[in-house]
mmCIF file of C-alpha atoms in Angstrom:
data_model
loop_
_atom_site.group_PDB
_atom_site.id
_atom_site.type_symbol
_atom_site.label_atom_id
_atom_site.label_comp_id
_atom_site.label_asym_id
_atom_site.label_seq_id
_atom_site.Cartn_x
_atom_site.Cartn_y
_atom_site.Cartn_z
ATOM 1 C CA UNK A 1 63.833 15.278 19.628
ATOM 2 C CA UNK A 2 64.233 18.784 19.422
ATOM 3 C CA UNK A 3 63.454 21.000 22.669
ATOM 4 C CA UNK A 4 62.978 24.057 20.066
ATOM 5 C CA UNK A 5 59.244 24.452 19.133
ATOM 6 C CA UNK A 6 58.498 25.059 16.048
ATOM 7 C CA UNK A 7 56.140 27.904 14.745
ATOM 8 C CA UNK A 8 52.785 26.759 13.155
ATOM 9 C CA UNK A 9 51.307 29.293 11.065
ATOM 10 C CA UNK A 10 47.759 29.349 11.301
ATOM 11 C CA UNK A 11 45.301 30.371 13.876
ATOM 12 C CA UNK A 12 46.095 29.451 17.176
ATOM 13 C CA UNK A 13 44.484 26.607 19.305
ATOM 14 C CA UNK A 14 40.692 28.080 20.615
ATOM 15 C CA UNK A 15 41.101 25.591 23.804
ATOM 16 C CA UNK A 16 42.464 22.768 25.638
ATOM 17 C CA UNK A 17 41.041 19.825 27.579
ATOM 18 C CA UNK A 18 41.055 21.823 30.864
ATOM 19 C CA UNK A 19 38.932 24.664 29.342
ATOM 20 C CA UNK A 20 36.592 22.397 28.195
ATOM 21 C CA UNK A 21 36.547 20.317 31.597
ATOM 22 C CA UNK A 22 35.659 23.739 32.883
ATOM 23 C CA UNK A 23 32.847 24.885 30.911
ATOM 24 C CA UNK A 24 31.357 21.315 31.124
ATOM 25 C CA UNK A 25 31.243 21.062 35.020
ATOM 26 C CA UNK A 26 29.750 24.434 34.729
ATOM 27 C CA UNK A 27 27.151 23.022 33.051
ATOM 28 C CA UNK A 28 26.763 20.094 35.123
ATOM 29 C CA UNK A 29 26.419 21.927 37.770
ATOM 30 C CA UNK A 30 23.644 24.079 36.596
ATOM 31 C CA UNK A 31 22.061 21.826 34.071
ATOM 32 C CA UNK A 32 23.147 18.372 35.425
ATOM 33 C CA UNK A 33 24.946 15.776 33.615
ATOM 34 C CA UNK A 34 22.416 13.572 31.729
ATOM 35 C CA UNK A 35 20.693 16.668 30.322
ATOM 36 C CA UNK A 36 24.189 18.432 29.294
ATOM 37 C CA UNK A 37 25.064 17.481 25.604
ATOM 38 C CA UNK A 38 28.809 17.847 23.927
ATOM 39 C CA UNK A 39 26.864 20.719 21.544
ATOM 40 C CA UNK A 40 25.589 22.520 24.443
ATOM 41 C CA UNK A 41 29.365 22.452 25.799
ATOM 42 C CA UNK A 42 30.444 23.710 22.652
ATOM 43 C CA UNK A 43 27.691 26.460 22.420
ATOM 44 C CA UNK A 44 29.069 27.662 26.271
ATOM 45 C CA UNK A 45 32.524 28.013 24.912
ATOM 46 C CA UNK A 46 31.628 29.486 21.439
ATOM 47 C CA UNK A 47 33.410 26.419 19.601
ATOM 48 C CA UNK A 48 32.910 24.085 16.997
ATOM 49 C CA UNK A 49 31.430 20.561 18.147
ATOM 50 C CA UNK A 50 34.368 18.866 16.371
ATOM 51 C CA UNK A 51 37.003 20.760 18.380
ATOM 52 C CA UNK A 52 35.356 19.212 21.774
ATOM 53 C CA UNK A 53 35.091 15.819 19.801
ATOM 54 C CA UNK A 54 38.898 16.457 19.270
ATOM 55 C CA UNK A 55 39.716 16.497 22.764
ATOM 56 C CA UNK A 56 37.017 14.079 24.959
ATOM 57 C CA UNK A 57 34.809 11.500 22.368
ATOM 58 C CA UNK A 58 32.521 11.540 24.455
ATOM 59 C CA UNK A 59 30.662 13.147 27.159
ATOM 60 C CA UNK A 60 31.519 10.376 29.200
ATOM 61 C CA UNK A 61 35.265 11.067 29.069
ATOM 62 C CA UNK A 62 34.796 14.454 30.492
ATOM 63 C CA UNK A 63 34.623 13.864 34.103
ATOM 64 C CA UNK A 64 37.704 11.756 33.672
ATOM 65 C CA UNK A 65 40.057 14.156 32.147
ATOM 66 C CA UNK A 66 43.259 12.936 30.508
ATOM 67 C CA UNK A 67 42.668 9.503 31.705
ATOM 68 C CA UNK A 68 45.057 8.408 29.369
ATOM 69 C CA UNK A 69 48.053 10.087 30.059
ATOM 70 C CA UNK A 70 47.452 10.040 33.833
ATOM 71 C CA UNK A 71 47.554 6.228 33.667
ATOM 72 C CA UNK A 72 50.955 6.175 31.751
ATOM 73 C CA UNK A 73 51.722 8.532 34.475
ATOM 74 C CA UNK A 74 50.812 6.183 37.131
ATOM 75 C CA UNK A 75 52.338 2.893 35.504
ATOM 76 C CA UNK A 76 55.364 5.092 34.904
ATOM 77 C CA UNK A 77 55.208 5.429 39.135
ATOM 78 C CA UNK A 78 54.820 2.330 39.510
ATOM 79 C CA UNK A 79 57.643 1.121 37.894
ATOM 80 C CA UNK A 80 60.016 3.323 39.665
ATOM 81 C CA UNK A 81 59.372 1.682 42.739
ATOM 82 C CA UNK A 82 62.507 0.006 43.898
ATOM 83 C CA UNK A 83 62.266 -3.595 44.447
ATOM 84 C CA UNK A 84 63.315 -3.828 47.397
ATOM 85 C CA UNK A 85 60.107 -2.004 48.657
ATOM 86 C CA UNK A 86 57.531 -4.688 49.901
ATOM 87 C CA UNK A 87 55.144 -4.970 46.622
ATOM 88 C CA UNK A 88 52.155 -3.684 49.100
ATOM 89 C CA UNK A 89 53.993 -0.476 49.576
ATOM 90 C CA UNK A 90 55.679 0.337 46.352
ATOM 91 C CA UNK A 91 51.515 0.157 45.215
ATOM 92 C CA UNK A 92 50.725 2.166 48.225
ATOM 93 C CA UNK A 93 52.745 4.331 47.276
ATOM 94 C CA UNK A 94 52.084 4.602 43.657
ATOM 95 C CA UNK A 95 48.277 5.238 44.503
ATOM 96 C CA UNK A 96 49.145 8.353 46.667
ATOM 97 C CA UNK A 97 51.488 9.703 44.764
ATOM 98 C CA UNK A 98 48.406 9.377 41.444
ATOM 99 C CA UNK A 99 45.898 10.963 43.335
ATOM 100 C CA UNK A 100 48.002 13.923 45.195
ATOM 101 C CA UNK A 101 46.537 17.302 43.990
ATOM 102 C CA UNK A 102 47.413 20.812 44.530
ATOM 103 C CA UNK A 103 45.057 22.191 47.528
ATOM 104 C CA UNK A 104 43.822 25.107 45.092
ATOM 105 C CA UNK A 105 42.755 22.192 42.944
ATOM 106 C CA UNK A 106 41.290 20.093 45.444
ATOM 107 C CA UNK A 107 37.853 21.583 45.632
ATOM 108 C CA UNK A 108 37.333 20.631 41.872
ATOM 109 C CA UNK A 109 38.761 17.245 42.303
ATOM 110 C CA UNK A 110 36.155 16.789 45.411
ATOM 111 C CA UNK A 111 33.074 17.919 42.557
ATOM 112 C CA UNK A 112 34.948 15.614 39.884
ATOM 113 C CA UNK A 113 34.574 12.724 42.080
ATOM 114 C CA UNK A 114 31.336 13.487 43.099
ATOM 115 C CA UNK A 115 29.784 13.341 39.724
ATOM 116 C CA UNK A 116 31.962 10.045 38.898
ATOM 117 C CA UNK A 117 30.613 8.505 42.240
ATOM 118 C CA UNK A 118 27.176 9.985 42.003
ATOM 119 C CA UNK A 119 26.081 9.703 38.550
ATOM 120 C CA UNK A 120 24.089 6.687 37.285
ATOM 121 C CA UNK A 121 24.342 7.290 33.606
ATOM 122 C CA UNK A 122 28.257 7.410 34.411
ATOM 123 C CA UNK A 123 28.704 4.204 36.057
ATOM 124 C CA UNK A 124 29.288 1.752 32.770
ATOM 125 C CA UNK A 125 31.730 4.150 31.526
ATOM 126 C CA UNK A 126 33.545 3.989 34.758
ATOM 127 C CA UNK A 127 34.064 0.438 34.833
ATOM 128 C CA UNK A 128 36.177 0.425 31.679
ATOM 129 C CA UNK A 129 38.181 3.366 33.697
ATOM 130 C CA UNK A 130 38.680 1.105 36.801
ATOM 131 C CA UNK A 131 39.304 -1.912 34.870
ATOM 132 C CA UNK A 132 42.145 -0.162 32.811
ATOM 133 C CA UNK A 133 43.564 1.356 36.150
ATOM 134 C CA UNK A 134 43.082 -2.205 37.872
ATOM 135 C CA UNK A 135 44.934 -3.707 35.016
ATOM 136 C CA UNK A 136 47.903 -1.007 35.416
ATOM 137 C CA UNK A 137 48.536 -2.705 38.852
ATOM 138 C CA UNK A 138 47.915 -6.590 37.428
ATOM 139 C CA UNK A 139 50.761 -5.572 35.107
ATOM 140 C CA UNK A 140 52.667 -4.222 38.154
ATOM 141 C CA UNK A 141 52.522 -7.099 40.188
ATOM 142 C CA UNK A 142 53.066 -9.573 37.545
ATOM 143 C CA UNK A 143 56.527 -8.210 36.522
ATOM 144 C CA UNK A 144 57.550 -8.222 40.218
ATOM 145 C CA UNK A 145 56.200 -11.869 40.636
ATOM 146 C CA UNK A 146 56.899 -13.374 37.250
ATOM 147 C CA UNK A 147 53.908 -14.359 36.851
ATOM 148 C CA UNK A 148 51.335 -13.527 33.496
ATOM 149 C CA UNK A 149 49.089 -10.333 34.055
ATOM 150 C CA UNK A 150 45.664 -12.649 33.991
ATOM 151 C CA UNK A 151 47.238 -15.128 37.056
ATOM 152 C CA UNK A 152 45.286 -15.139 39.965
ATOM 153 C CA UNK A 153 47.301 -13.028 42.129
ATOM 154 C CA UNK A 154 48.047 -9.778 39.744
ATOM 155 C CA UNK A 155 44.075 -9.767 38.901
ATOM 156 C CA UNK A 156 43.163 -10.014 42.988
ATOM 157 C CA UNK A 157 45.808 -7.266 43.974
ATOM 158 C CA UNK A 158 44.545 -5.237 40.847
ATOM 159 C CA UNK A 159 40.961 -5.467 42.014
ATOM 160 C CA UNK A 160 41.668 -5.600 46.389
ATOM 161 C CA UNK A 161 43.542 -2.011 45.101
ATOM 162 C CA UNK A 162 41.028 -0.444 43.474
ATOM 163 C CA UNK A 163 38.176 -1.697 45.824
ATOM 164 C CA UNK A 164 40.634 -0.138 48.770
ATOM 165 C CA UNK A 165 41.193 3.253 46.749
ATOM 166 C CA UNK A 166 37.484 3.230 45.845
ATOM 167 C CA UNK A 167 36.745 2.974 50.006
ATOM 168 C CA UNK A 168 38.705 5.803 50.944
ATOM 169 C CA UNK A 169 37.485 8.338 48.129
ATOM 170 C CA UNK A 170 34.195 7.627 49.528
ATOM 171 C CA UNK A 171 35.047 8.546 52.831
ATOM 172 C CA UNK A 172 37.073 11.657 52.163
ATOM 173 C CA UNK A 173 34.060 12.606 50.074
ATOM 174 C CA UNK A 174 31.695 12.282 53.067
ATOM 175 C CA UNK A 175 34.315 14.283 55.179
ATOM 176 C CA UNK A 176 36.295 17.576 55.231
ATOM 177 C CA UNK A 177 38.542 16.836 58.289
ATOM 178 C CA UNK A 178 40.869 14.187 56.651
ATOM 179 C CA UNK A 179 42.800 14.639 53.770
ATOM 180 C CA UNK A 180 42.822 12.547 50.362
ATOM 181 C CA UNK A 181 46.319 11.256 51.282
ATOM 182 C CA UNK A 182 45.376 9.787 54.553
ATOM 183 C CA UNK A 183 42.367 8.421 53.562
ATOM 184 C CA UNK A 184 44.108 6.672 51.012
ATOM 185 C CA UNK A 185 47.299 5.981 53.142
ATOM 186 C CA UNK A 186 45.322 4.150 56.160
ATOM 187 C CA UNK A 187 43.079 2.338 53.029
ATOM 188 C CA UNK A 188 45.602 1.220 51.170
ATOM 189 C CA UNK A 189 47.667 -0.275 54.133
ATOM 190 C CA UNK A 190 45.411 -3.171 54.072
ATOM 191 C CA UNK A 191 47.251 -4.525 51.047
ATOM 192 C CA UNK A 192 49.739 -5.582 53.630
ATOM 193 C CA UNK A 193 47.707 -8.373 55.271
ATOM 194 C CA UNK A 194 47.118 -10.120 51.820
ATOM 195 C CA UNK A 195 50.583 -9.762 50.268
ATOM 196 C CA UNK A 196 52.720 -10.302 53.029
ATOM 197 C CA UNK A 197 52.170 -13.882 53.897
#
């Protein structure tokens, strides 16, 4: 594949899914989510309704960004781990590294996972985001224990590591003095007692 981009003729893209994240936790904020629609995004940015269809479905997907290529991202970490790393720590790992942020970014992420945490209307939708994440680390742990992604133990380490992420987002979202990393570091530690037997 070429490096070279090519020229499009045309007009040239009106936005991208970080403008729209944007505008729509703009109006979250102000309006709130339930009573925010994908129109009344578009009307905020002076877009078509199909061109924020084109980037997030649904209203839903919003708050979680690219999910998509962020968990390729993450599996893609994953995988690097070396195997001689205890399985417990190559996932510790993994998690940190997925969730590490920028500190000018950090304040965003904070209101990001606020709505995600805090929002009824959001919580169905989030389950099919955990259980695609949890599933990232079932396939993890299978390939390192030869065993099928829907054994026992893959499924158990997929949901103990979400559960254990899950715990310390919560706390760094009821604090300001510790950072996402520890939080996640000191959570995620507790894999160790269950897979080191």
């Amino acid at each position: 594949m070429s490096s070279v981009l090519e020229t499009r003729q045309g007009r040239p893209p009106v936005t991208n899914h970080a403008a729209i994240e944007r505008a729509a936790f703009q109006l979250f904020e102000m309006r709130g989510f339930d009573t925010t629609t994908l129109d009344d995004i578009a009307l905020h940015m002076g877009i078509g309704r199909r061109t924020v269809y084109r980037y997030f479905p649904s209203k839903f997907d919003i708050p979680w960004g690219q999910f998509d290529q962020n968990l390729e991202t993450f599996r893609g970490r994953l995988n690097l781990s070396p195997v001689t790393v205890p399985l417990w720590k190559g996932i510790q790992e993994a998690v940190i590294d997925f969730n590490s942020f920028d500190e000018n970014v950090l304040d965003q992420h904070r209101q990001r996972m606020r709505l995600i945490f805090e929002t009824p209307s959001l919580q169905a939708h989030s389950f099919l985001m955990y259980q695609r994440w949890r599933g990232v680390i079932a396939e993890f742990v299978a390939q390192r224990t030869g065993e099928s992604c829907d054994a026992a133990m893959p499924v158990t380490v997929g949901h103990a590591s979400l559960g254990l992420a899950l715990s310390a987002y919560d706390i760094w979202l009821s604090t300001e003095k510790l950072t996402l990393s520890d939080a996640l570091e000191t959570s995620l530690s507790n894999l160790r007692q269950h897979l080191e037997h």
